PDB file of C-alpha atoms in Angstrom:
ATOM      1  CA  UNK A   1      77.078  23.769  33.707  1.00  0.00           C
ATOM      2  CA  UNK A   2      76.553  21.444  36.647  1.00  0.00           C
ATOM      3  CA  UNK A   3      72.868  22.353  36.666  1.00  0.00           C
ATOM      4  CA  UNK A   4      72.389  21.661  32.968  1.00  0.00           C
ATOM      5  CA  UNK A   5      70.440  18.387  32.847  1.00  0.00           C
ATOM      6  CA  UNK A   6      69.720  16.882  29.461  1.00  0.00           C
ATOM      7  CA  UNK A   7      68.581  13.478  28.341  1.00  0.00           C
ATOM      8  CA  UNK A   8      67.918  11.615  25.137  1.00  0.00           C
ATOM      9  CA  UNK A   9      65.872   8.535  24.296  1.00  0.00           C
ATOM     10  CA  UNK A  10      67.630   6.227  21.832  1.00  0.00           C
ATOM     11  CA  UNK A  11      65.520   3.668  19.989  1.00  0.00           C
ATOM     12  CA  UNK A  12      66.221   1.130  17.280  1.00  0.00           C
ATOM     13  CA  UNK A  13      65.560   2.664  13.862  1.00  0.00           C
ATOM     14  CA  UNK A  14      62.331   1.391  12.312  1.00  0.00           C
ATOM     15  CA  UNK A  15      62.509   2.298   8.635  1.00  0.00           C
ATOM     16  CA  UNK A  16      58.857   1.415   8.063  1.00  0.00           C
ATOM     17  CA  UNK A  17      57.813   4.040  10.561  1.00  0.00           C
ATOM     18  CA  UNK A  18      54.672   4.424  12.613  1.00  0.00           C
ATOM     19  CA  UNK A  19      51.645   2.341  11.691  1.00  0.00           C
ATOM     20  CA  UNK A  20      49.393   5.415  11.878  1.00  0.00           C
ATOM     21  CA  UNK A  21      50.218   6.734   8.397  1.00  0.00           C
ATOM     22  CA  UNK A  22      50.372   3.257   6.867  1.00  0.00           C
ATOM     23  CA  UNK A  23      46.938   2.445   8.262  1.00  0.00           C
ATOM     24  CA  UNK A  24      45.459   5.693   6.986  1.00  0.00           C
ATOM     25  CA  UNK A  25      46.625   5.076   3.410  1.00  0.00           C
ATOM     26  CA  UNK A  26      45.525   1.439   3.565  1.00  0.00           C
ATOM     27  CA  UNK A  27      41.989   2.327   4.656  1.00  0.00           C
ATOM     28  CA  UNK A  28      41.697   5.270   2.234  1.00  0.00           C
ATOM     29  CA  UNK A  29      42.713   3.073  -0.711  1.00  0.00           C
ATOM     30  CA  UNK A  30      40.412   0.178   0.336  1.00  0.00           C
ATOM     31  CA  UNK A  31      43.444  -2.051   0.601  1.00  0.00           C
ATOM     32  CA  UNK A  32      45.040  -1.027  -2.703  1.00  0.00           C
ATOM     33  CA  UNK A  33      48.166   0.214  -0.889  1.00  0.00           C
ATOM     34  CA  UNK A  34      49.056  -3.007   0.890  1.00  0.00           C
ATOM     35  CA  UNK A  35      52.782  -3.638   0.602  1.00  0.00           C
ATOM     36  CA  UNK A  36      53.370  -2.770   4.272  1.00  0.00           C
ATOM     37  CA  UNK A  37      49.814  -2.919   5.599  1.00  0.00           C
ATOM     38  CA  UNK A  38      47.620  -5.906   4.786  1.00  0.00           C
ATOM     39  CA  UNK A  39      45.518  -8.495   6.666  1.00  0.00           C
ATOM     40  CA  UNK A  40      48.588 -10.548   7.629  1.00  0.00           C
ATOM     41  CA  UNK A  41      50.531  -7.542   8.930  1.00  0.00           C
ATOM     42  CA  UNK A  42      47.464  -6.156  10.704  1.00  0.00           C
ATOM     43  CA  UNK A  43      46.724  -9.487  12.402  1.00  0.00           C
ATOM     44  CA  UNK A  44      50.360  -9.606  13.560  1.00  0.00           C
ATOM     45  CA  UNK A  45      50.051  -6.064  14.878  1.00  0.00           C
ATOM     46  CA  UNK A  46      46.935  -6.849  16.926  1.00  0.00           C
ATOM     47  CA  UNK A  47      48.523  -9.928  18.478  1.00  0.00           C
ATOM     48  CA  UNK A  48      52.016  -8.469  18.819  1.00  0.00           C
ATOM     49  CA  UNK A  49      50.882  -5.340  20.634  1.00  0.00           C
ATOM     50  CA  UNK A  50      48.773  -7.395  23.048  1.00  0.00           C
ATOM     51  CA  UNK A  51      51.687  -9.779  23.677  1.00  0.00           C
ATOM     52  CA  UNK A  52      54.037  -6.848  24.309  1.00  0.00           C
ATOM     53  CA  UNK A  53      51.582  -5.267  26.726  1.00  0.00           C
ATOM     54  CA  UNK A  54      51.297  -8.610  28.490  1.00  0.00           C
ATOM     55  CA  UNK A  55      55.054  -8.577  29.074  1.00  0.00           C
ATOM     56  CA  UNK A  56      55.032  -4.967  30.279  1.00  0.00           C
ATOM     57  CA  UNK A  57      52.318  -5.714  32.823  1.00  0.00           C
ATOM     58  CA  UNK A  58      54.142  -8.865  33.884  1.00  0.00           C
ATOM     59  CA  UNK A  59      57.058  -6.619  34.884  1.00  0.00           C
ATOM     60  CA  UNK A  60      54.736  -4.251  36.731  1.00  0.00           C
ATOM     61  CA  UNK A  61      55.026  -1.535  34.064  1.00  0.00           C
ATOM     62  CA  UNK A  62      52.107   0.498  32.746  1.00  0.00           C
ATOM     63  CA  UNK A  63      52.371   2.122  29.300  1.00  0.00           C
ATOM     64  CA  UNK A  64      49.572   4.729  29.552  1.00  0.00           C
ATOM     65  CA  UNK A  65      49.794   6.068  25.989  1.00  0.00           C
ATOM     66  CA  UNK A  66      48.982   3.085  23.769  1.00  0.00           C
ATOM     67  CA  UNK A  67      48.155   4.645  20.406  1.00  0.00           C
ATOM     68  CA  UNK A  68      48.945   4.079  16.735  1.00  0.00           C
ATOM     69  CA  UNK A  69      51.662   6.733  16.655  1.00  0.00           C
ATOM     70  CA  UNK A  70      53.637   4.856  19.321  1.00  0.00           C
ATOM     71  CA  UNK A  71      53.760   1.568  17.412  1.00  0.00           C
ATOM     72  CA  UNK A  72      56.281   1.069  14.599  1.00  0.00           C
ATOM     73  CA  UNK A  73      57.000  -1.782  12.189  1.00  0.00           C
ATOM     74  CA  UNK A  74      60.415  -3.420  12.099  1.00  0.00           C
ATOM     75  CA  UNK A  75      62.119  -4.933   9.043  1.00  0.00           C
ATOM     76  CA  UNK A  76      59.886  -8.018   9.335  1.00  0.00           C
ATOM     77  CA  UNK A  77      56.744  -5.855   9.404  1.00  0.00           C
ATOM     78  CA  UNK A  78      56.164  -6.784  13.014  1.00  0.00           C
ATOM     79  CA  UNK A  79      55.129  -4.272  15.688  1.00  0.00           C
ATOM     80  CA  UNK A  80      57.311  -2.672  18.309  1.00  0.00           C
ATOM     81  CA  UNK A  81      56.233  -0.185  20.957  1.00  0.00           C
ATOM     82  CA  UNK A  82      58.265   2.979  21.177  1.00  0.00           C
ATOM     83  CA  UNK A  83      59.894   3.755  24.481  1.00  0.00           C
ATOM     84  CA  UNK A  84      57.786   6.434  26.102  1.00  0.00           C
ATOM     85  CA  UNK A  85      58.520   8.902  28.894  1.00  0.00           C
ATOM     86  CA  UNK A  86      55.004   8.281  30.203  1.00  0.00           C
ATOM     87  CA  UNK A  87      55.676   4.588  30.725  1.00  0.00           C
ATOM     88  CA  UNK A  88      55.972   3.900  34.427  1.00  0.00           C
ATOM     89  CA  UNK A  89      56.664   1.088  36.854  1.00  0.00           C
ATOM     90  CA  UNK A  90      53.941   0.809  39.455  1.00  0.00           C
ATOM     91  CA  UNK A  91      55.670   0.958  42.796  1.00  0.00           C
ATOM     92  CA  UNK A  92      52.913   2.741  44.686  1.00  0.00           C
ATOM     93  CA  UNK A  93      49.372   2.409  43.228  1.00  0.00           C
ATOM     94  CA  UNK A  94      48.244   5.409  45.271  1.00  0.00           C
ATOM     95  CA  UNK A  95      50.484   7.656  43.191  1.00  0.00           C
ATOM     96  CA  UNK A  96      49.054   6.614  39.805  1.00  0.00           C
ATOM     97  CA  UNK A  97      46.929   9.681  39.105  1.00  0.00           C
ATOM     98  CA  UNK A  98      46.453  12.196  36.320  1.00  0.00           C
ATOM     99  CA  UNK A  99      45.274  11.831  32.745  1.00  0.00           C
ATOM    100  CA  UNK A 100      47.765  11.285  29.928  1.00  0.00           C
ATOM    101  CA  UNK A 101      47.252  10.985  26.187  1.00  0.00           C
ATOM    102  CA  UNK A 102      44.148  11.217  24.042  1.00  0.00           C
ATOM    103  CA  UNK A 103      40.964  11.941  25.989  1.00  0.00           C
ATOM    104  CA  UNK A 104      38.816   9.462  24.075  1.00  0.00           C
ATOM    105  CA  UNK A 105      41.361   6.709  24.782  1.00  0.00           C
ATOM    106  CA  UNK A 106      41.536   7.369  28.513  1.00  0.00           C
ATOM    107  CA  UNK A 107      39.614   5.080  30.808  1.00  0.00           C
ATOM    108  CA  UNK A 108      36.807   6.711  32.832  1.00  0.00           C
ATOM    109  CA  UNK A 109      38.583   6.000  36.116  1.00  0.00           C
ATOM    110  CA  UNK A 110      41.396   8.348  35.062  1.00  0.00           C
ATOM    111  CA  UNK A 111      39.217  11.439  35.178  1.00  0.00           C
ATOM    112  CA  UNK A 112      35.786  10.675  36.673  1.00  0.00           C
ATOM    113  CA  UNK A 113      36.778  11.566  40.246  1.00  0.00           C
ATOM    114  CA  UNK A 114      35.416   8.353  41.768  1.00  0.00           C
ATOM    115  CA  UNK A 115      38.816   6.687  42.035  1.00  0.00           C
ATOM    116  CA  UNK A 116      41.935   7.990  43.710  1.00  0.00           C
ATOM    117  CA  UNK A 117      44.208   6.009  41.408  1.00  0.00           C
ATOM    118  CA  UNK A 118      44.291   3.650  38.441  1.00  0.00           C
ATOM    119  CA  UNK A 119      46.269   0.643  37.262  1.00  0.00           C
ATOM    120  CA  UNK A 120      46.783  -1.867  34.437  1.00  0.00           C
ATOM    121  CA  UNK A 121      43.154  -1.848  33.177  1.00  0.00           C
ATOM    122  CA  UNK A 122      43.700   1.626  31.693  1.00  0.00           C
ATOM    123  CA  UNK A 123      46.059   0.051  29.135  1.00  0.00           C
ATOM    124  CA  UNK A 124      43.407  -2.527  28.270  1.00  0.00           C
ATOM    125  CA  UNK A 125      40.905   0.288  27.769  1.00  0.00           C
ATOM    126  CA  UNK A 126      43.373   2.063  25.473  1.00  0.00           C
ATOM    127  CA  UNK A 127      43.880  -1.179  23.526  1.00  0.00           C
ATOM    128  CA  UNK A 128      40.178  -1.117  22.645  1.00  0.00           C
ATOM    129  CA  UNK A 129      40.655   2.264  21.008  1.00  0.00           C
ATOM    130  CA  UNK A 130      43.877   1.089  19.395  1.00  0.00           C
ATOM    131  CA  UNK A 131      41.925  -1.694  17.679  1.00  0.00           C
ATOM    132  CA  UNK A 132      39.124   0.703  16.824  1.00  0.00           C
ATOM    133  CA  UNK A 133      41.452   3.213  15.149  1.00  0.00           C
ATOM    134  CA  UNK A 134      43.070   0.458  13.097  1.00  0.00           C
ATOM    135  CA  UNK A 135      39.731  -0.074  11.327  1.00  0.00           C
ATOM    136  CA  UNK A 136      38.722   3.494  10.535  1.00  0.00           C
ATOM    137  CA  UNK A 137      39.994   6.953   9.653  1.00  0.00           C
ATOM    138  CA  UNK A 138      36.829   8.619  10.948  1.00  0.00           C
ATOM    139  CA  UNK A 139      36.398   8.578  14.716  1.00  0.00           C
ATOM    140  CA  UNK A 140      32.849   9.496  15.674  1.00  0.00           C
ATOM    141  CA  UNK A 141      30.723   9.442  18.790  1.00  0.00           C
ATOM    142  CA  UNK A 142      26.949   9.865  18.638  1.00  0.00           C
ATOM    143  CA  UNK A 143      27.330  10.578  14.924  1.00  0.00           C
ATOM    144  CA  UNK A 144      29.701  13.491  15.495  1.00  0.00           C
ATOM    145  CA  UNK A 145      33.408  13.650  14.708  1.00  0.00           C
ATOM    146  CA  UNK A 146      35.422  13.881  17.923  1.00  0.00           C
ATOM    147  CA  UNK A 147      37.619  16.518  16.271  1.00  0.00           C
ATOM    148  CA  UNK A 148      34.687  18.949  16.429  1.00  0.00           C
ATOM    149  CA  UNK A 149      33.664  18.090  19.952  1.00  0.00           C
ATOM    150  CA  UNK A 150      34.809  20.056  23.030  1.00  0.00           C
ATOM    151  CA  UNK A 151      36.979  17.995  25.375  1.00  0.00           C
ATOM    152  CA  UNK A 152      34.610  18.496  28.322  1.00  0.00           C
ATOM    153  CA  UNK A 153      31.651  17.212  26.306  1.00  0.00           C
ATOM    154  CA  UNK A 154      33.648  14.201  25.129  1.00  0.00           C
ATOM    155  CA  UNK A 155      34.732  13.393  28.681  1.00  0.00           C
ATOM    156  CA  UNK A 156      31.113  13.638  29.854  1.00  0.00           C
ATOM    157  CA  UNK A 157      29.914  11.234  27.175  1.00  0.00           C
ATOM    158  CA  UNK A 158      32.628   8.671  27.942  1.00  0.00           C
ATOM    159  CA  UNK A 159      32.072   8.949  31.674  1.00  0.00           C
ATOM    160  CA  UNK A 160      28.339   8.392  31.171  1.00  0.00           C
ATOM    161  CA  UNK A 161      29.003   5.131  29.312  1.00  0.00           C
ATOM    162  CA  UNK A 162      28.754   6.325  25.711  1.00  0.00           C
ATOM    163  CA  UNK A 163      31.394   4.899  23.382  1.00  0.00           C
ATOM    164  CA  UNK A 164      32.561   5.545  19.825  1.00  0.00           C
ATOM    165  CA  UNK A 165      30.244   4.657  16.942  1.00  0.00           C
ATOM    166  CA  UNK A 166      30.886   1.300  15.329  1.00  0.00           C
ATOM    167  CA  UNK A 167      32.479   1.477  11.860  1.00  0.00           C
ATOM    168  CA  UNK A 168      30.870  -0.842   9.323  1.00  0.00           C
ATOM    169  CA  UNK A 169      34.060  -2.781   8.557  1.00  0.00           C
ATOM    170  CA  UNK A 170      34.860  -4.056  12.064  1.00  0.00           C
ATOM    171  CA  UNK A 171      34.226  -7.828  12.255  1.00  0.00           C
ATOM    172  CA  UNK A 172      31.778  -8.941  14.941  1.00  0.00           C
ATOM    173  CA  UNK A 173      34.375 -10.801  17.008  1.00  0.00           C
ATOM    174  CA  UNK A 174      36.698  -7.808  17.045  1.00  0.00           C
ATOM    175  CA  UNK A 175      33.829  -5.540  18.039  1.00  0.00           C
ATOM    176  CA  UNK A 176      32.985  -7.919  20.894  1.00  0.00           C
ATOM    177  CA  UNK A 177      36.615  -7.767  22.066  1.00  0.00           C
ATOM    178  CA  UNK A 178      36.603  -3.977  21.863  1.00  0.00           C
ATOM    179  CA  UNK A 179      33.429  -3.800  23.940  1.00  0.00           C
ATOM    180  CA  UNK A 180      34.973  -6.056  26.577  1.00  0.00           C
ATOM    181  CA  UNK A 181      38.112  -3.927  26.756  1.00  0.00           C
ATOM    182  CA  UNK A 182      36.420  -0.531  27.068  1.00  0.00           C
ATOM    183  CA  UNK A 183      33.909  -1.452  29.764  1.00  0.00           C
ATOM    184  CA  UNK A 184      33.357   1.286  32.314  1.00  0.00           C
ATOM    185  CA  UNK A 185      33.930  -1.135  35.187  1.00  0.00           C
ATOM    186  CA  UNK A 186      37.685  -1.725  35.049  1.00  0.00           C
ATOM    187  CA  UNK A 187      37.347  -4.945  37.073  1.00  0.00           C
ATOM    188  CA  UNK A 188      35.378  -6.509  34.206  1.00  0.00           C
ATOM    189  CA  UNK A 189      37.936  -5.793  31.508  1.00  0.00           C
ATOM    190  CA  UNK A 190      40.070  -8.745  30.391  1.00  0.00           C
ATOM    191  CA  UNK A 191      43.777  -8.788  31.179  1.00  0.00           C
ATOM    192  CA  UNK A 192      46.345  -8.891  28.403  1.00  0.00           C
ATOM    193  CA  UNK A 193      47.039 -12.493  29.380  1.00  0.00           C
ATOM    194  CA  UNK A 194      43.421 -13.228  28.483  1.00  0.00           C
ATOM    195  CA  UNK A 195      43.476 -11.066  25.352  1.00  0.00           C
ATOM    196  CA  UNK A 196      46.527 -12.904  24.015  1.00  0.00           C
ATOM    197  CA  UNK A 197      44.745 -16.227  24.466  1.00  0.00           C
ATOM    198  CA  UNK A 198      41.626 -14.851  22.764  1.00  0.00           C
ATOM    199  CA  UNK A 199      43.621 -13.677  19.741  1.00  0.00           C
ATOM    200  CA  UNK A 200      45.190 -17.110  19.245  1.00  0.00           C
ATOM    201  CA  UNK A 201      41.874 -18.221  17.738  1.00  0.00           C
ATOM    202  CA  UNK A 202      42.225 -18.192  13.939  1.00  0.00           C
ATOM    203  CA  UNK A 203      38.907 -16.399  13.575  1.00  0.00           C
ATOM    204  CA  UNK A 204      40.831 -13.234  14.494  1.00  0.00           C
ATOM    205  CA  UNK A 205      42.965 -13.649  11.363  1.00  0.00           C
ATOM    206  CA  UNK A 206      41.652 -10.805   9.238  1.00  0.00           C
ATOM    207  CA  UNK A 207      39.935 -11.097   5.878  1.00  0.00           C
ATOM    208  CA  UNK A 208      39.335  -7.723   4.235  1.00  0.00           C
ATOM    209  CA  UNK A 209      39.381  -5.938   0.894  1.00  0.00           C
ATOM    210  CA  UNK A 210      39.413  -9.317  -0.866  1.00  0.00           C
ATOM    211  CA  UNK A 211      42.564 -10.439   0.952  1.00  0.00           C
ATOM    212  CA  UNK A 212      43.176 -13.052   3.648  1.00  0.00           C
ATOM    213  CA  UNK A 213      45.745 -13.411   6.397  1.00  0.00           C
ATOM    214  CA  UNK A 214      48.535 -15.860   5.627  1.00  0.00           C
ATOM    215  CA  UNK A 215      48.057 -18.163   8.601  1.00  0.00           C
ATOM    216  CA  UNK A 216      51.488 -19.743   8.230  1.00  0.00           C
ATOM    217  CA  UNK A 217      53.170 -16.352   8.600  1.00  0.00           C
ATOM    218  CA  UNK A 218      50.841 -15.325  11.407  1.00  0.00           C
ATOM    219  CA  UNK A 219      51.459 -18.495  13.381  1.00  0.00           C
TER     220      UNK A 219
END
């Protein structure tokens, strides 16, 4: 009928799928399952996602749901962000309201009631949790799994400045970057332009589970 409105989102097929499952198996096996997830691929993912977000923000677009499930690997084992219905061009900052996505990955300004709107820093905040989740399969806050915590309690903790517990395998420099990105004061978070420059330092090339990043491939 004339009133029947339907739409479809068509994306390039990524046969390697979402990085979420690949990451889970990689961490569970302590790097034994590493044909599609290894230090080189992971270092490319960290940089590639940041570089993609930089381009989105350059075009005045905000992603709002940056999470492992929305990142896939192409044939070259390089990351691509899935098109998302929650992605939005910022034409009127005053209309950017309402929480979207995982509660623990939402910036405090989205739901703390002190701000009427939000902008690009919410994606930077989400990137901190993206990095965090790439290093662990157990997400905890104050020693408790977030899966067993009521949403209201989790929101209260985040809004009060409490962040997720640090997993033992996160390198110091990555933890420092995470802490910069999930600061409560959105004005103090780095931009993706700055994050991309930070990640160009070879110290961010991962070494884990007895394996090293192939710098030639990464570069």
